[in-house]
């Protein structure tokens, strides 16, 4: 098998992004090790290959970035946990996971449900609303703010800053002055809050981050400095807000496209947790993860040289018929052993439990109020970056 084929994949192409499934299928069949000379990257599209690469961070490194823009920039990646490889990554992950405790996540149950009520109740009997702009994009930023410990007085400002971080400009995506200035503002705010928690601790994640201790290789312990803790906060906000918003947008569309599956969830809400897993497989909110190779790798008769940029196409992996029978069918009763939408191994998403919780409660509350809806496709607006895929606007009639 070689990478020579007439199939063309470009993560920046909005037409491909709108309907990537046939391109992905051809890549899996014809070029499982795909080469794009124009943008200087390779891509793996089969489930087994993406799975194996995700479990091998020593070879498929995140240190130079996890998006094609960062990998291609040559400027290196910010010093954030997502861009650090083991063993240092492992030490940081253990530390941060202590702040991301099941108890703290469990305590958010009622807060998430209350936010759903606040956001959804005004639309009952109204005929329709924008399921993403009015709900899906609002819920995760509110939840993340509460989890971190943002005060109610600061929340309107911080929610606006978070939304601005995802400002997109044609040709440059999210790497633009407006989005970067918002990220710097959020980082500065987090540093202020962390410093305040050192003096006046509370029961929130800000406090947990400044109090948790990191064990070094020599056995000594230290705490995260404000920059490290603030970087984690920015990462949590970025990943937790954007991907959950896209997940809920895909839920709104998929359940309209498969009304029989929606009826199953209305009749039996106990199926909703499985439906969230199926949604993540069917439409991965972040379908492409960038890595750089630390050594030569040969797959399917093709050698990818050390130093190459490689995209792990988790979105394609979720549609791989080698792993999932009838992968283009959305089936809430499907038994899923392991999709790859949260990653695997060292870089498995720390916020996966929170994302699942938000998704489950959001669907429960949505279906309780709106058991039927149609999507206004003419009014739907896609959000496009090289690594995130979904809807910015999804008007629905209820």
PDB file of C-alpha atoms in Angstrom, residues 78-222:
ATOM      1  CA  UNK A  78       2.804  27.491  24.534  1.00  0.00           C
ATOM      2  CA  UNK A  79       3.922  25.767  27.728  1.00  0.00           C
ATOM      3  CA  UNK A  80       0.621  24.113  28.575  1.00  0.00           C
ATOM      4  CA  UNK A  81      -0.021  20.564  29.761  1.00  0.00           C
ATOM      5  CA  UNK A  82      -1.582  19.536  26.438  1.00  0.00           C
ATOM      6  CA  UNK A  83       1.706  20.425  24.716  1.00  0.00           C
ATOM      7  CA  UNK A  84       3.981  18.533  27.145  1.00  0.00           C
ATOM      8  CA  UNK A  85       4.960  14.889  26.693  1.00  0.00           C
ATOM      9  CA  UNK A  86       5.572  12.235  29.372  1.00  0.00           C
ATOM     10  CA  UNK A  87       7.186  11.946  31.842  1.00  0.00           C
ATOM     11  CA  UNK A  88       6.656  15.621  32.787  1.00  0.00           C
ATOM     12  CA  UNK A  89       3.115  15.482  31.400  1.00  0.00           C
ATOM     13  CA  UNK A  90       2.350  12.497  33.619  1.00  0.00           C
ATOM     14  CA  UNK A  91       3.444  14.358  36.760  1.00  0.00           C
ATOM     15  CA  UNK A  92       1.331  17.381  35.869  1.00  0.00           C
ATOM     16  CA  UNK A  93      -1.640  15.212  34.972  1.00  0.00           C
ATOM     17  CA  UNK A  94      -1.595  13.441  38.340  1.00  0.00           C
ATOM     18  CA  UNK A  95      -1.464  16.797  40.081  1.00  0.00           C
ATOM     19  CA  UNK A  96      -4.249  18.397  38.087  1.00  0.00           C
ATOM     20  CA  UNK A  97      -6.461  15.301  38.294  1.00  0.00           C
ATOM     21  CA  UNK A  98      -6.523  15.797  42.065  1.00  0.00           C
ATOM     22  CA  UNK A  99      -8.225  19.115  41.456  1.00  0.00           C
ATOM     23  CA  UNK A 100     -10.594  17.519  38.924  1.00  0.00           C
ATOM     24  CA  UNK A 101     -12.067  15.135  41.489  1.00  0.00           C
ATOM     25  CA  UNK A 102     -15.223  13.037  41.073  1.00  0.00           C
ATOM     26  CA  UNK A 103     -16.633  14.842  44.138  1.00  0.00           C
ATOM     27  CA  UNK A 104     -16.184  18.235  42.514  1.00  0.00           C
ATOM     28  CA  UNK A 105     -17.675  17.027  39.225  1.00  0.00           C
ATOM     29  CA  UNK A 106     -20.576  15.338  41.038  1.00  0.00           C
ATOM     30  CA  UNK A 107     -21.357  18.572  42.875  1.00  0.00           C
ATOM     31  CA  UNK A 108     -21.980  20.214  39.506  1.00  0.00           C
ATOM     32  CA  UNK A 109     -25.001  18.011  38.697  1.00  0.00           C
ATOM     33  CA  UNK A 110     -27.620  20.394  40.004  1.00  0.00           C
ATOM     34  CA  UNK A 111     -25.750  23.471  38.808  1.00  0.00           C
ATOM     35  CA  UNK A 112     -25.706  22.100  35.258  1.00  0.00           C
ATOM     36  CA  UNK A 113     -29.385  21.224  35.452  1.00  0.00           C
ATOM     37  CA  UNK A 114     -30.242  24.677  36.787  1.00  0.00           C
ATOM     38  CA  UNK A 115     -28.306  26.352  33.976  1.00  0.00           C
ATOM     39  CA  UNK A 116     -30.228  24.191  31.485  1.00  0.00           C
ATOM     40  CA  UNK A 117     -33.485  25.385  33.011  1.00  0.00           C
ATOM     41  CA  UNK A 118     -32.395  29.021  32.824  1.00  0.00           C
ATOM     42  CA  UNK A 119     -31.361  28.701  29.194  1.00  0.00           C
ATOM     43  CA  UNK A 120     -34.168  26.473  27.890  1.00  0.00           C
ATOM     44  CA  UNK A 121     -37.313  27.544  29.784  1.00  0.00           C
ATOM     45  CA  UNK A 122     -37.678  30.935  28.030  1.00  0.00           C
ATOM     46  CA  UNK A 123     -38.062  29.099  24.706  1.00  0.00           C
ATOM     47  CA  UNK A 124     -40.891  26.769  25.759  1.00  0.00           C
ATOM     48  CA  UNK A 125     -43.925  27.649  23.662  1.00  0.00           C
ATOM     49  CA  UNK A 126     -41.916  30.107  21.594  1.00  0.00           C
ATOM     50  CA  UNK A 127     -41.853  28.157  18.356  1.00  0.00           C
ATOM     51  CA  UNK A 128     -38.094  27.902  18.035  1.00  0.00           C
ATOM     52  CA  UNK A 129     -34.635  29.184  18.957  1.00  0.00           C
ATOM     53  CA  UNK A 130     -30.958  28.798  18.073  1.00  0.00           C
ATOM     54  CA  UNK A 131     -29.968  25.567  19.774  1.00  0.00           C
ATOM     55  CA  UNK A 132     -26.249  26.387  19.671  1.00  0.00           C
ATOM     56  CA  UNK A 133     -26.055  30.170  20.136  1.00  0.00           C
ATOM     57  CA  UNK A 134     -28.840  30.284  22.743  1.00  0.00           C
ATOM     58  CA  UNK A 135     -28.033  27.047  24.543  1.00  0.00           C
ATOM     59  CA  UNK A 136     -25.176  24.788  23.437  1.00  0.00           C
ATOM     60  CA  UNK A 137     -22.531  27.509  23.413  1.00  0.00           C
ATOM     61  CA  UNK A 138     -23.796  29.125  26.603  1.00  0.00           C
ATOM     62  CA  UNK A 139     -24.002  26.091  28.879  1.00  0.00           C
ATOM     63  CA  UNK A 140     -20.352  24.920  28.939  1.00  0.00           C
ATOM     64  CA  UNK A 141     -18.860  28.370  29.544  1.00  0.00           C
ATOM     65  CA  UNK A 142     -21.203  28.835  32.509  1.00  0.00           C
ATOM     66  CA  UNK A 143     -20.329  25.403  33.876  1.00  0.00           C
ATOM     67  CA  UNK A 144     -16.583  25.932  33.502  1.00  0.00           C
ATOM     68  CA  UNK A 145     -16.847  29.311  35.230  1.00  0.00           C
ATOM     69  CA  UNK A 146     -18.667  27.730  38.168  1.00  0.00           C
ATOM     70  CA  UNK A 147     -16.171  24.856  38.348  1.00  0.00           C
ATOM     71  CA  UNK A 148     -13.178  27.167  38.475  1.00  0.00           C
ATOM     72  CA  UNK A 149     -14.766  29.441  41.046  1.00  0.00           C
ATOM     73  CA  UNK A 150     -15.477  32.608  39.032  1.00  0.00           C
ATOM     74  CA  UNK A 151     -17.583  34.876  41.239  1.00  0.00           C
ATOM     75  CA  UNK A 152     -21.127  35.752  40.075  1.00  0.00           C
ATOM     76  CA  UNK A 153     -20.061  39.403  39.811  1.00  0.00           C
ATOM     77  CA  UNK A 154     -17.268  38.495  37.380  1.00  0.00           C
ATOM     78  CA  UNK A 155     -19.170  35.909  35.343  1.00  0.00           C
ATOM     79  CA  UNK A 156     -20.716  38.259  32.721  1.00  0.00           C
ATOM     80  CA  UNK A 157     -17.295  39.692  31.894  1.00  0.00           C
ATOM     81  CA  UNK A 158     -15.551  36.320  31.895  1.00  0.00           C
ATOM     82  CA  UNK A 159     -18.250  34.660  29.791  1.00  0.00           C
ATOM     83  CA  UNK A 160     -17.790  37.431  27.230  1.00  0.00           C
ATOM     84  CA  UNK A 161     -14.015  36.936  27.289  1.00  0.00           C
ATOM     85  CA  UNK A 162     -14.419  33.173  26.842  1.00  0.00           C
ATOM     86  CA  UNK A 163     -16.728  33.663  23.863  1.00  0.00           C
ATOM     87  CA  UNK A 164     -14.289  36.158  22.329  1.00  0.00           C
ATOM     88  CA  UNK A 165     -11.462  33.611  22.610  1.00  0.00           C
ATOM     89  CA  UNK A 166     -13.244  31.650  19.885  1.00  0.00           C
ATOM     90  CA  UNK A 167     -13.540  34.569  17.479  1.00  0.00           C
ATOM     91  CA  UNK A 168     -12.698  33.378  13.969  1.00  0.00           C
ATOM     92  CA  UNK A 169     -11.384  35.413  11.066  1.00  0.00           C
ATOM     93  CA  UNK A 170     -11.218  34.161   7.467  1.00  0.00           C
ATOM     94  CA  UNK A 171      -7.828  32.851   6.461  1.00  0.00           C
ATOM     95  CA  UNK A 172      -6.372  32.703   9.958  1.00  0.00           C
ATOM     96  CA  UNK A 173      -9.053  30.904  11.959  1.00  0.00           C
ATOM     97  CA  UNK A 174      -8.764  31.337  15.719  1.00  0.00           C
ATOM     98  CA  UNK A 175      -5.179  32.625  15.578  1.00  0.00           C
ATOM     99  CA  UNK A 176      -6.057  36.313  15.305  1.00  0.00           C
ATOM    100  CA  UNK A 177      -5.534  39.419  17.437  1.00  0.00           C
ATOM    101  CA  UNK A 178      -9.091  39.489  18.810  1.00  0.00           C
ATOM    102  CA  UNK A 179      -8.986  35.882  20.032  1.00  0.00           C
ATOM    103  CA  UNK A 180      -5.412  36.109  21.319  1.00  0.00           C
ATOM    104  CA  UNK A 181      -6.095  39.330  23.260  1.00  0.00           C
ATOM    105  CA  UNK A 182      -9.087  37.640  24.896  1.00  0.00           C
ATOM    106  CA  UNK A 183      -6.905  34.663  25.851  1.00  0.00           C
ATOM    107  CA  UNK A 184      -4.324  37.007  27.383  1.00  0.00           C
ATOM    108  CA  UNK A 185      -7.091  38.786  29.314  1.00  0.00           C
ATOM    109  CA  UNK A 186      -8.415  35.479  30.647  1.00  0.00           C
ATOM    110  CA  UNK A 187      -4.901  34.384  31.597  1.00  0.00           C
ATOM    111  CA  UNK A 188      -4.355  37.630  33.521  1.00  0.00           C
ATOM    112  CA  UNK A 189      -7.669  37.208  35.329  1.00  0.00           C
ATOM    113  CA  UNK A 190      -6.789  33.640  36.294  1.00  0.00           C
ATOM    114  CA  UNK A 191      -3.417  34.723  37.680  1.00  0.00           C
ATOM    115  CA  UNK A 192      -5.202  37.334  39.822  1.00  0.00           C
ATOM    116  CA  UNK A 193      -7.689  34.774  41.121  1.00  0.00           C
ATOM    117  CA  UNK A 194      -5.010  32.207  41.909  1.00  0.00           C
ATOM    118  CA  UNK A 195      -3.007  34.767  43.865  1.00  0.00           C
ATOM    119  CA  UNK A 196      -6.159  35.674  45.804  1.00  0.00           C
ATOM    120  CA  UNK A 197      -6.840  31.988  46.623  1.00  0.00           C
ATOM    121  CA  UNK A 198      -3.387  31.618  48.138  1.00  0.00           C
ATOM    122  CA  UNK A 199      -4.424  34.231  50.714  1.00  0.00           C
ATOM    123  CA  UNK A 200      -8.127  33.361  50.996  1.00  0.00           C
ATOM    124  CA  UNK A 201      -8.776  29.735  49.951  1.00  0.00           C
ATOM    125  CA  UNK A 202     -12.265  28.559  48.986  1.00  0.00           C
ATOM    126  CA  UNK A 203     -13.864  25.298  47.925  1.00  0.00           C
ATOM    127  CA  UNK A 204     -13.232  25.680  44.196  1.00  0.00           C
ATOM    128  CA  UNK A 205     -10.785  24.548  41.533  1.00  0.00           C
ATOM    129  CA  UNK A 206      -8.744  27.756  41.741  1.00  0.00           C
ATOM    130  CA  UNK A 207      -7.944  26.824  45.331  1.00  0.00           C
ATOM    131  CA  UNK A 208      -7.352  23.164  44.499  1.00  0.00           C
ATOM    132  CA  UNK A 209      -4.828  24.148  41.843  1.00  0.00           C
ATOM    133  CA  UNK A 210      -2.776  26.359  44.134  1.00  0.00           C
ATOM    134  CA  UNK A 211      -2.834  23.820  46.981  1.00  0.00           C
ATOM    135  CA  UNK A 212      -2.043  20.620  45.060  1.00  0.00           C
ATOM    136  CA  UNK A 213       1.538  19.351  45.315  1.00  0.00           C
ATOM    137  CA  UNK A 214       3.670  18.055  42.450  1.00  0.00           C
ATOM    138  CA  UNK A 215       6.238  15.298  43.073  1.00  0.00           C
ATOM    139  CA  UNK A 216       9.469  15.775  41.111  1.00  0.00           C
ATOM    140  CA  UNK A 217      11.781  13.021  39.837  1.00  0.00           C
ATOM    141  CA  UNK A 218      14.072  13.389  42.871  1.00  0.00           C
ATOM    142  CA  UNK A 219      11.165  12.894  45.268  1.00  0.00           C
ATOM    143  CA  UNK A 220      10.885  16.547  46.242  1.00  0.00           C
ATOM    144  CA  UNK A 221       7.505  18.252  46.093  1.00  0.00           C
ATOM    145  CA  UNK A 222       6.391  21.627  44.892  1.00  0.00           C
TER     146      UNK A 222
END
